[in-house]
Amino acid sequence: MARIIVVTSGKGGVGKTTTSAAIAMGLAKKGHRTAVIDFDVGLRNLDLIMGCERRVVYDFINVINEEATLNQALIRDKRCNQLYILPASQTRDKEALTKEGVGRVLDELSKTFKYIVCDSPAGIERGANLAMYYADDAFVVTNPEVSSVRDSDRMLGILASKSRRAEKGEEPIKEYLLLTRYSPERVKLGEMLSVEDVQDILSLHLLGVIPESKSVLTASNAGIPIILDEKSDAGQAYSDLVARYLGEDRPLRFVDEKKSLLGRLFRV
Amino acid sequence: MSLLDYFKLSKPSSASIAKERLQILVAHERASRNQPSYLPQLQKELLAVVQKYVQVEQDAISVKFEQDDEQEVLELNIVLPDDPQKSY
């Protein structure tokens, strides 16, 4: 039986796909058979971030419509043999994604995979609703910025009321906060909401803080999930986050501002 | 206290303004999220009934829904006009 994780946020551009790619790779690298699914029908992008865009033959909708088998559509990652990608369709027909169809695909994946990561599109339309509907865990990706925090709170409301678990009266989806694009320097200057501020507002279990990092763009340019860049702050923060999710104890890093050379010399 | 600290204290940081705005907004949105969906319609119909007998303004009726572990409370508040002669 697989654990289904939805990566969601409401707001666009906060780092859902970057996070989906990173955590899926992280879980797979820890030896867990993992599938990552792009739910953004019409605006497929996970394939680009994962670097497998030229290997897409069949997609999620083809599988739902039984035009292809799951094995035909799943793309095996070339860097990690435990990781598979199910790309979104580029069709403009949003109706193609159905609750029954998604349920069927997830059921079939559950037989052979340990983790299924659902990369939600932005917004609160069909794709986003179906990405979270069957979830066991929700990773709520939030930027320390007013509109992102508000939209995250809105998603929490939807997770609590419109999911399968909510409808069936089962144990609710476990919700985790992932604070991304965090800049400790700006927090220190009072220009950015701090980790504590966002936690105070959303009252969510914090799974990790990803610092703002140039490496994220560099990695996406090359189609490499950021977690594979072990030298970057962001990559290391994602590794910590995955370890924490799996129950390891990892202290928070990259939440205090970097000391200048002078500061380090004088230990202030 | 240095001069710099004085300026920091006198003007709240933009982050603290953001936090305050969000706390108010999120509390408000959470409260309305938990309300039953019939509330706006109930308020509208109650207003129509009261207006049959008393001349009241549109905003004279407020309907509040509160919920805790024990019970749900529907609070209805009608503000009647000062001059009862005006009623019909």
PDB file of C-alpha atoms in Angstrom, chain A residues 3-265:
ATOM      1  CA  ARG A   3       1.477   6.549   0.821  1.00  0.00           C
ATOM      2  CA  ILE A   4       0.040   9.330  -1.345  1.00  0.00           C
ATOM      3  CA  ILE A   5       1.575  12.780  -0.911  1.00  0.00           C
ATOM      4  CA  VAL A   6       0.096  15.886  -2.503  1.00  0.00           C
ATOM      5  CA  VAL A   7       2.324  18.904  -3.036  1.00  0.00           C
ATOM      6  CA  THR A   8      -0.028  21.864  -3.010  1.00  0.00           C
ATOM      7  CA  SER A   9      -0.165  25.606  -2.355  1.00  0.00           C
ATOM      8  CA  GLY A  10      -3.059  27.357  -4.036  1.00  0.00           C
ATOM      9  CA  LYS A  11      -0.792  30.117  -5.291  1.00  0.00           C
ATOM     10  CA  GLY A  12       1.356  29.598  -8.361  1.00  0.00           C
ATOM     11  CA  GLY A  13       5.101  30.024  -8.603  1.00  0.00           C
ATOM     12  CA  VAL A  14       5.900  29.135  -5.010  1.00  0.00           C
ATOM     13  CA  GLY A  15       7.882  25.996  -5.850  1.00  0.00           C
ATOM     14  CA  LYS A  16       5.425  23.093  -6.049  1.00  0.00           C
ATOM     15  CA  THR A  17       7.025  21.396  -9.034  1.00  0.00           C
ATOM     16  CA  THR A  18      10.559  22.052  -7.761  1.00  0.00           C
ATOM     17  CA  THR A  19       9.484  20.511  -4.449  1.00  0.00           C
ATOM     18  CA  SER A  20       7.710  17.552  -6.071  1.00  0.00           C
ATOM     19  CA  ALA A  21      10.777  16.737  -8.157  1.00  0.00           C
ATOM     20  CA  ALA A  22      13.100  17.140  -5.175  1.00  0.00           C
ATOM     21  CA  ILE A  23      11.147  15.062  -2.663  1.00  0.00           C
ATOM     22  CA  ALA A  24      10.316  12.326  -5.175  1.00  0.00           C
ATOM     23  CA  MET A  25      14.009  12.012  -6.000  1.00  0.00           C
ATOM     24  CA  GLY A  26      14.867  12.199  -2.301  1.00  0.00           C
ATOM     25  CA  LEU A  27      12.464   9.388  -1.357  1.00  0.00           C
ATOM     26  CA  ALA A  28      13.654   7.253  -4.274  1.00  0.00           C
ATOM     27  CA  LYS A  29      17.296   7.806  -3.374  1.00  0.00           C
ATOM     28  CA  LYS A  30      16.501   6.553   0.122  1.00  0.00           C
ATOM     29  CA  GLY A  31      15.528   3.297  -1.559  1.00  0.00           C
ATOM     30  CA  HIS A  32      11.746   3.741  -1.686  1.00  0.00           C
ATOM     31  CA  ARG A  33      10.028   2.982  -4.972  1.00  0.00           C
ATOM     32  CA  THR A  34       8.436   6.320  -5.829  1.00  0.00           C
ATOM     33  CA  ALA A  35       6.179   7.633  -8.587  1.00  0.00           C
ATOM     34  CA  VAL A  36       5.678  11.340  -9.189  1.00  0.00           C
ATOM     35  CA  ILE A  37       2.598  12.478 -11.113  1.00  0.00           C
ATOM     36  CA  ASP A  38       2.062  15.811 -12.860  1.00  0.00           C
ATOM     37  CA  PHE A  39      -1.572  16.887 -12.363  1.00  0.00           C
ATOM     38  CA  ASP A  40      -1.213  20.131 -14.324  1.00  0.00           C
ATOM     39  CA  VAL A  41      -3.194  19.078 -17.386  1.00  0.00           C
ATOM     40  CA  GLY A  42      -2.508  21.422 -20.282  1.00  0.00           C
ATOM     41  CA  LEU A  43       0.557  22.956 -18.642  1.00  0.00           C
ATOM     42  CA  ARG A  44       2.936  20.034 -18.259  1.00  0.00           C
ATOM     43  CA  ASN A  45       6.225  21.027 -16.644  1.00  0.00           C
ATOM     44  CA  LEU A  46       7.352  18.361 -14.213  1.00  0.00           C
ATOM     45  CA  ASP A  47       8.989  16.521 -17.138  1.00  0.00           C
ATOM     46  CA  LEU A  48      11.203  19.576 -17.784  1.00  0.00           C
ATOM     47  CA  ILE A  49      12.203  19.959 -14.141  1.00  0.00           C
ATOM     48  CA  MET A  50      12.979  16.227 -14.011  1.00  0.00           C
ATOM     49  CA  GLY A  51      14.884  16.405 -17.292  1.00  0.00           C
ATOM     50  CA  CYS A  52      12.862  13.735 -19.097  1.00  0.00           C
ATOM     51  CA  GLU A  53      10.831  15.920 -21.484  1.00  0.00           C
ATOM     52  CA  ARG A  54      12.173  14.153 -24.574  1.00  0.00           C
ATOM     53  CA  ARG A  55      11.163  10.739 -23.308  1.00  0.00           C
ATOM     54  CA  VAL A  56       7.441  11.492 -22.935  1.00  0.00           C
ATOM     55  CA  VAL A  57       5.403   9.166 -25.170  1.00  0.00           C
ATOM     56  CA  TYR A  58       2.182   8.561 -23.275  1.00  0.00           C
ATOM     57  CA  ASP A  59       0.713  10.596 -20.411  1.00  0.00           C
ATOM     58  CA  PHE A  60      -1.643  10.490 -17.415  1.00  0.00           C
ATOM     59  CA  ILE A  61      -4.773  11.099 -19.524  1.00  0.00           C
ATOM     60  CA  ASN A  62      -3.805   8.333 -21.978  1.00  0.00           C
ATOM     61  CA  VAL A  63      -3.681   5.945 -19.022  1.00  0.00           C
ATOM     62  CA  ILE A  64      -7.009   7.178 -17.630  1.00  0.00           C
ATOM     63  CA  ASN A  65      -8.616   6.748 -21.069  1.00  0.00           C
ATOM     64  CA  GLU A  66      -6.978   3.324 -21.391  1.00  0.00           C
ATOM     65  CA  GLU A  67      -5.151   4.368 -24.562  1.00  0.00           C
ATOM     66  CA  ALA A  68      -1.921   3.249 -22.931  1.00  0.00           C
ATOM     67  CA  THR A  69      -0.976   1.056 -19.995  1.00  0.00           C
ATOM     68  CA  LEU A  70       0.585   2.501 -16.881  1.00  0.00           C
ATOM     69  CA  ASN A  71       3.861   0.757 -17.706  1.00  0.00           C
ATOM     70  CA  GLN A  72       3.923   2.383 -21.134  1.00  0.00           C
ATOM     71  CA  ALA A  73       3.368   5.856 -19.702  1.00  0.00           C
ATOM     72  CA  LEU A  74       5.685   5.724 -16.683  1.00  0.00           C
ATOM     73  CA  ILE A  75       9.151   7.117 -17.390  1.00  0.00           C
ATOM     74  CA  ARG A  76      11.936   5.535 -15.387  1.00  0.00           C
ATOM     75  CA  ASP A  77      14.426   8.086 -14.115  1.00  0.00           C
ATOM     76  CA  LYS A  78      17.923   7.585 -15.545  1.00  0.00           C
ATOM     77  CA  ARG A  79      19.678   8.668 -12.339  1.00  0.00           C
ATOM     78  CA  CYS A  80      17.687   6.612  -9.876  1.00  0.00           C
ATOM     79  CA  ASN A  81      16.015   3.326 -10.784  1.00  0.00           C
ATOM     80  CA  GLN A  82      13.513   3.607  -7.924  1.00  0.00           C
ATOM     81  CA  LEU A  83      11.906   6.726  -9.420  1.00  0.00           C
ATOM     82  CA  TYR A  84       9.218   6.936 -12.091  1.00  0.00           C
ATOM     83  CA  ILE A  85       7.517   9.962 -13.633  1.00  0.00           C
ATOM     84  CA  LEU A  86       3.961  10.085 -14.960  1.00  0.00           C
ATOM     85  CA  PRO A  87       3.711  13.214 -17.124  1.00  0.00           C
ATOM     86  CA  ALA A  88       0.595  15.355 -17.514  1.00  0.00           C
ATOM     87  CA  SER A  89      -1.245  15.547 -20.777  1.00  0.00           C
ATOM     88  CA  GLN A  90      -0.948  18.680 -22.916  1.00  0.00           C
ATOM     89  CA  THR A  91      -4.613  18.452 -23.902  1.00  0.00           C
ATOM     90  CA  ARG A  92      -6.683  21.557 -23.369  1.00  0.00           C
ATOM     91  CA  ASP A  93      -9.618  19.423 -22.289  1.00  0.00           C
ATOM     92  CA  LYS A  94      -9.578  19.740 -18.504  1.00  0.00           C
ATOM     93  CA  GLU A  95     -12.573  17.412 -18.267  1.00  0.00           C
ATOM     94  CA  ALA A  96     -10.314  14.533 -19.268  1.00  0.00           C
ATOM     95  CA  LEU A  97      -9.159  14.220 -15.666  1.00  0.00           C
ATOM     96  CA  THR A  98     -11.882  12.348 -13.766  1.00  0.00           C
ATOM     97  CA  LYS A  99     -12.156  11.365 -10.130  1.00  0.00           C
ATOM     98  CA  GLU A 100     -12.728   7.698 -11.038  1.00  0.00           C
ATOM     99  CA  GLY A 101      -9.875   7.711 -13.540  1.00  0.00           C
ATOM    100  CA  VAL A 102      -7.412   9.241 -11.094  1.00  0.00           C
ATOM    101  CA  GLY A 103      -8.559   6.782  -8.426  1.00  0.00           C
ATOM    102  CA  ARG A 104      -7.983   3.839 -10.756  1.00  0.00           C
ATOM    103  CA  VAL A 105      -4.441   4.971 -11.677  1.00  0.00           C
ATOM    104  CA  LEU A 106      -3.526   5.607  -8.025  1.00  0.00           C
ATOM    105  CA  ASP A 107      -4.902   2.189  -7.031  1.00  0.00           C
ATOM    106  CA  GLU A 108      -2.791   0.481  -9.651  1.00  0.00           C
ATOM    107  CA  LEU A 109       0.326   2.454  -8.677  1.00  0.00           C
ATOM    108  CA  SER A 110      -0.300   1.626  -5.011  1.00  0.00           C
ATOM    109  CA  LYS A 111       0.251  -2.054  -5.721  1.00  0.00           C
ATOM    110  CA  THR A 112       3.925  -1.604  -6.605  1.00  0.00           C
ATOM    111  CA  PHE A 113       5.013   1.781  -5.258  1.00  0.00           C
ATOM    112  CA  LYS A 114       5.865   2.915  -1.734  1.00  0.00           C
ATOM    113  CA  TYR A 115       5.268   6.630  -2.296  1.00  0.00           C
ATOM    114  CA  ILE A 116       3.178   8.483  -4.852  1.00  0.00           C
ATOM    115  CA  VAL A 117       3.881  12.205  -5.110  1.00  0.00           C
ATOM    116  CA  CYS A 118       1.094  14.263  -6.706  1.00  0.00           C
ATOM    117  CA  ASP A 119       2.319  17.579  -8.107  1.00  0.00           C
ATOM    118  CA  SER A 120      -0.744  19.822  -7.918  1.00  0.00           C
ATOM    119  CA  PRO A 121      -1.393  22.679 -10.336  1.00  0.00           C
ATOM    120  CA  ALA A 122      -1.968  26.165  -8.904  1.00  0.00           C
ATOM    121  CA  GLY A 123      -5.512  27.324  -8.239  1.00  0.00           C
ATOM    122  CA  ILE A 124      -8.502  25.462  -6.836  1.00  0.00           C
ATOM    123  CA  GLU A 125      -9.834  23.951 -10.054  1.00  0.00           C
ATOM    124  CA  ARG A 126     -10.305  20.325 -11.021  1.00  0.00           C
ATOM    125  CA  GLY A 127      -6.596  19.433 -11.349  1.00  0.00           C
ATOM    126  CA  ALA A 128      -5.776  20.827  -7.909  1.00  0.00           C
ATOM    127  CA  ASN A 129      -8.833  19.209  -6.323  1.00  0.00           C
ATOM    128  CA  LEU A 130      -8.064  15.797  -7.798  1.00  0.00           C
ATOM    129  CA  ALA A 131      -4.367  16.013  -6.893  1.00  0.00           C
ATOM    130  CA  MET A 132      -5.299  16.296  -3.223  1.00  0.00           C
ATOM    131  CA  TYR A 133      -8.496  14.192  -3.212  1.00  0.00           C
ATOM    132  CA  TYR A 134      -6.868  10.802  -2.562  1.00  0.00           C
ATOM    133  CA  ALA A 135      -3.933  12.116  -0.502  1.00  0.00           C
ATOM    134  CA  ASP A 136      -2.714  10.746   2.824  1.00  0.00           C
ATOM    135  CA  ASP A 137      -0.240  13.570   3.405  1.00  0.00           C
ATOM    136  CA  ALA A 138      -0.225  17.158   2.155  1.00  0.00           C
ATOM    137  CA  PHE A 139       2.919  19.206   1.736  1.00  0.00           C
ATOM    138  CA  VAL A 140       1.717  22.807   1.750  1.00  0.00           C
ATOM    139  CA  VAL A 141       4.373  24.824  -0.063  1.00  0.00           C
ATOM    140  CA  THR A 142       4.367  28.416   1.154  1.00  0.00           C
ATOM    141  CA  ASN A 143       6.515  31.473   0.505  1.00  0.00           C
ATOM    142  CA  PRO A 144       7.003  33.946   3.367  1.00  0.00           C
ATOM    143  CA  GLU A 145       4.753  36.432   1.618  1.00  0.00           C
ATOM    144  CA  VAL A 146       1.171  37.562   2.287  1.00  0.00           C
ATOM    145  CA  SER A 147      -0.658  36.187  -0.754  1.00  0.00           C
ATOM    146  CA  SER A 148       1.042  32.802  -0.524  1.00  0.00           C
ATOM    147  CA  VAL A 149       0.251  32.439   3.197  1.00  0.00           C
ATOM    148  CA  ARG A 150      -3.385  33.363   2.629  1.00  0.00           C
ATOM    149  CA  ASP A 151      -3.752  30.901  -0.260  1.00  0.00           C
ATOM    150  CA  SER A 152      -2.112  28.169   1.800  1.00  0.00           C
ATOM    151  CA  ASP A 153      -4.681  28.693   4.522  1.00  0.00           C
ATOM    152  CA  ARG A 154      -7.411  28.429   1.915  1.00  0.00           C
ATOM    153  CA  MET A 155      -5.939  25.123   0.725  1.00  0.00           C
ATOM    154  CA  LEU A 156      -5.991  23.856   4.317  1.00  0.00           C
ATOM    155  CA  GLY A 157      -9.729  24.490   4.364  1.00  0.00           C
ATOM    156  CA  ILE A 158     -10.179  22.536   1.139  1.00  0.00           C
ATOM    157  CA  LEU A 159      -7.956  19.672   2.351  1.00  0.00           C
ATOM    158  CA  ALA A 160     -10.089  19.415   5.477  1.00  0.00           C
ATOM    159  CA  SER A 161     -13.424  19.348   3.671  1.00  0.00           C
ATOM    160  CA  LYS A 162     -13.110  18.139   0.068  1.00  0.00           C
ATOM    161  CA  SER A 163     -10.768  15.159   0.287  1.00  0.00           C
ATOM    162  CA  ARG A 164     -11.691  11.487   0.174  1.00  0.00           C
ATOM    163  CA  ARG A 165     -10.626  11.133   3.786  1.00  0.00           C
ATOM    164  CA  ALA A 166     -12.895  14.030   4.791  1.00  0.00           C
ATOM    165  CA  GLU A 167     -15.837  12.722   2.792  1.00  0.00           C
ATOM    166  CA  LYS A 168     -15.502   9.221   4.239  1.00  0.00           C
ATOM    167  CA  GLY A 169     -14.999  10.528   7.772  1.00  0.00           C
ATOM    168  CA  GLU A 170     -11.583   8.873   8.009  1.00  0.00           C
ATOM    169  CA  GLU A 171      -8.532  10.212   9.795  1.00  0.00           C
ATOM    170  CA  PRO A 172      -7.788  13.588   8.155  1.00  0.00           C
ATOM    171  CA  ILE A 173      -4.919  14.222   5.746  1.00  0.00           C
ATOM    172  CA  LYS A 174      -1.659  14.951   7.578  1.00  0.00           C
ATOM    173  CA  GLU A 175      -0.664  18.489   6.708  1.00  0.00           C
ATOM    174  CA  TYR A 176       2.920  19.725   6.664  1.00  0.00           C
ATOM    175  CA  LEU A 177       4.300  23.196   6.085  1.00  0.00           C
ATOM    176  CA  LEU A 178       7.177  23.651   3.644  1.00  0.00           C
ATOM    177  CA  LEU A 179       8.455  27.182   3.701  1.00  0.00           C
ATOM    178  CA  THR A 180      10.343  27.901   0.487  1.00  0.00           C
ATOM    179  CA  ARG A 181      12.352  30.829  -0.934  1.00  0.00           C
ATOM    180  CA  TYR A 182      13.275  31.830   2.599  1.00  0.00           C
ATOM    181  CA  SER A 183      15.787  34.599   3.049  1.00  0.00           C
ATOM    182  CA  PRO A 184      17.174  34.793   6.627  1.00  0.00           C
ATOM    183  CA  GLU A 185      18.922  38.084   5.808  1.00  0.00           C
ATOM    184  CA  ARG A 186      15.635  39.755   4.884  1.00  0.00           C
ATOM    185  CA  VAL A 187      13.900  38.250   7.933  1.00  0.00           C
ATOM    186  CA  LYS A 188      16.602  39.784  10.128  1.00  0.00           C
ATOM    187  CA  LEU A 189      15.968  43.172   8.537  1.00  0.00           C
ATOM    188  CA  GLY A 190      12.229  42.872   9.209  1.00  0.00           C
ATOM    189  CA  GLU A 191      11.470  42.717   5.493  1.00  0.00           C
ATOM    190  CA  MET A 192      10.168  39.159   5.417  1.00  0.00           C
ATOM    191  CA  LEU A 193       7.856  37.008   7.550  1.00  0.00           C
ATOM    192  CA  SER A 194       9.888  34.639   9.714  1.00  0.00           C
ATOM    193  CA  VAL A 195       9.394  30.871  10.080  1.00  0.00           C
ATOM    194  CA  GLU A 196       7.747  31.530  13.454  1.00  0.00           C
ATOM    195  CA  ASP A 197       5.440  34.185  11.966  1.00  0.00           C
ATOM    196  CA  VAL A 198       4.158  31.807   9.292  1.00  0.00           C
ATOM    197  CA  GLN A 199       3.757  28.992  11.826  1.00  0.00           C
ATOM    198  CA  ASP A 200       1.846  31.323  14.155  1.00  0.00           C
ATOM    199  CA  ILE A 201      -0.567  32.191  11.358  1.00  0.00           C
ATOM    200  CA  LEU A 202      -1.071  28.742   9.826  1.00  0.00           C
ATOM    201  CA  SER A 203      -0.447  26.551  12.923  1.00  0.00           C
ATOM    202  CA  LEU A 204       1.004  23.758  10.812  1.00  0.00           C
ATOM    203  CA  HIS A 205       3.666  21.174  11.518  1.00  0.00           C
ATOM    204  CA  LEU A 206       6.849  22.521   9.923  1.00  0.00           C
ATOM    205  CA  LEU A 207       8.592  19.925   7.777  1.00  0.00           C
ATOM    206  CA  GLY A 208      11.327  22.133   6.412  1.00  0.00           C
ATOM    207  CA  VAL A 209      12.571  25.515   5.307  1.00  0.00           C
ATOM    208  CA  ILE A 210      14.187  25.870   1.885  1.00  0.00           C
ATOM    209  CA  PRO A 211      16.384  28.939   1.542  1.00  0.00           C
ATOM    210  CA  GLU A 212      16.164  31.220  -1.489  1.00  0.00           C
ATOM    211  CA  SER A 213      18.948  29.948  -3.708  1.00  0.00           C
ATOM    212  CA  LYS A 214      20.377  30.629  -7.138  1.00  0.00           C
ATOM    213  CA  SER A 215      21.055  26.919  -7.468  1.00  0.00           C
ATOM    214  CA  VAL A 216      17.331  26.210  -7.937  1.00  0.00           C
ATOM    215  CA  LEU A 217      17.236  28.023 -11.278  1.00  0.00           C
ATOM    216  CA  THR A 218      20.545  26.504 -12.342  1.00  0.00           C
ATOM    217  CA  ALA A 219      19.220  23.019 -11.569  1.00  0.00           C
ATOM    218  CA  SER A 220      15.938  23.595 -13.409  1.00  0.00           C
ATOM    219  CA  ASN A 221      17.873  24.952 -16.412  1.00  0.00           C
ATOM    220  CA  ALA A 222      19.597  21.594 -16.628  1.00  0.00           C
ATOM    221  CA  GLY A 223      16.603  19.405 -15.730  1.00  0.00           C
ATOM    222  CA  ILE A 224      18.191  18.183 -12.510  1.00  0.00           C
ATOM    223  CA  PRO A 225      16.064  17.962  -9.349  1.00  0.00           C
ATOM    224  CA  ILE A 226      17.672  20.399  -6.897  1.00  0.00           C
ATOM    225  CA  ILE A 227      18.113  17.685  -4.265  1.00  0.00           C
ATOM    226  CA  LEU A 228      20.854  16.158  -6.452  1.00  0.00           C
ATOM    227  CA  ASP A 229      22.909  19.339  -6.065  1.00  0.00           C
ATOM    228  CA  GLU A 230      24.376  18.278  -2.749  1.00  0.00           C
ATOM    229  CA  LYS A 231      26.577  21.361  -2.528  1.00  0.00           C
ATOM    230  CA  SER A 232      23.676  23.825  -2.596  1.00  0.00           C
ATOM    231  CA  ASP A 233      21.855  25.041   0.509  1.00  0.00           C
ATOM    232  CA  ALA A 234      18.505  24.328  -1.117  1.00  0.00           C
ATOM    233  CA  GLY A 235      19.517  20.790  -2.091  1.00  0.00           C
ATOM    234  CA  GLN A 236      20.704  20.046   1.434  1.00  0.00           C
ATOM    235  CA  ALA A 237      17.557  21.562   2.916  1.00  0.00           C
ATOM    236  CA  TYR A 238      15.428  19.251   0.744  1.00  0.00           C
ATOM    237  CA  SER A 239      17.525  16.241   1.834  1.00  0.00           C
ATOM    238  CA  ASP A 240      16.912  17.184   5.470  1.00  0.00           C
ATOM    239  CA  LEU A 241      13.224  17.597   4.764  1.00  0.00           C
ATOM    240  CA  VAL A 242      12.875  14.151   3.183  1.00  0.00           C
ATOM    241  CA  ALA A 243      14.815  12.574   6.063  1.00  0.00           C
ATOM    242  CA  ARG A 244      12.560  14.349   8.556  1.00  0.00           C
ATOM    243  CA  TYR A 245       9.455  13.108   6.735  1.00  0.00           C
ATOM    244  CA  LEU A 246      10.845   9.573   7.019  1.00  0.00           C
ATOM    245  CA  GLY A 247      11.212  10.015  10.763  1.00  0.00           C
ATOM    246  CA  GLU A 248      14.862  11.009  11.098  1.00  0.00           C
ATOM    247  CA  ASP A 249      15.775  13.790  13.470  1.00  0.00           C
ATOM    248  CA  ARG A 250      17.383  16.621  11.537  1.00  0.00           C
ATOM    249  CA  PRO A 251      17.776  20.110  13.001  1.00  0.00           C
ATOM    250  CA  LEU A 252      16.652  23.077  10.902  1.00  0.00           C
ATOM    251  CA  ARG A 253      19.444  24.610   8.854  1.00  0.00           C
ATOM    252  CA  PHE A 254      19.720  27.757   6.734  1.00  0.00           C
ATOM    253  CA  VAL A 255      17.240  29.721   8.869  1.00  0.00           C
ATOM    254  CA  ASP A 256      19.813  32.090  10.342  1.00  0.00           C
ATOM    255  CA  GLU A 257      21.553  34.705   8.266  1.00  0.00           C
ATOM    256  CA  LYS A 258      24.980  33.912   6.923  1.00  0.00           C
ATOM    257  CA  LYS A 259      27.637  35.748   8.806  1.00  0.00           C
ATOM    258  CA  SER A 260      29.900  38.018   6.825  1.00  0.00           C
ATOM    259  CA  LEU A 261      33.596  37.264   6.748  1.00  0.00           C
ATOM    260  CA  LEU A 262      34.162  40.078   9.226  1.00  0.00           C
ATOM    261  CA  GLY A 263      31.387  38.750  11.454  1.00  0.00           C
ATOM    262  CA  ARG A 264      32.879  35.277  11.366  1.00  0.00           C
ATOM    263  CA  LEU A 265      36.349  36.599  12.232  1.00  0.00           C
TER     264      LEU A 265
END
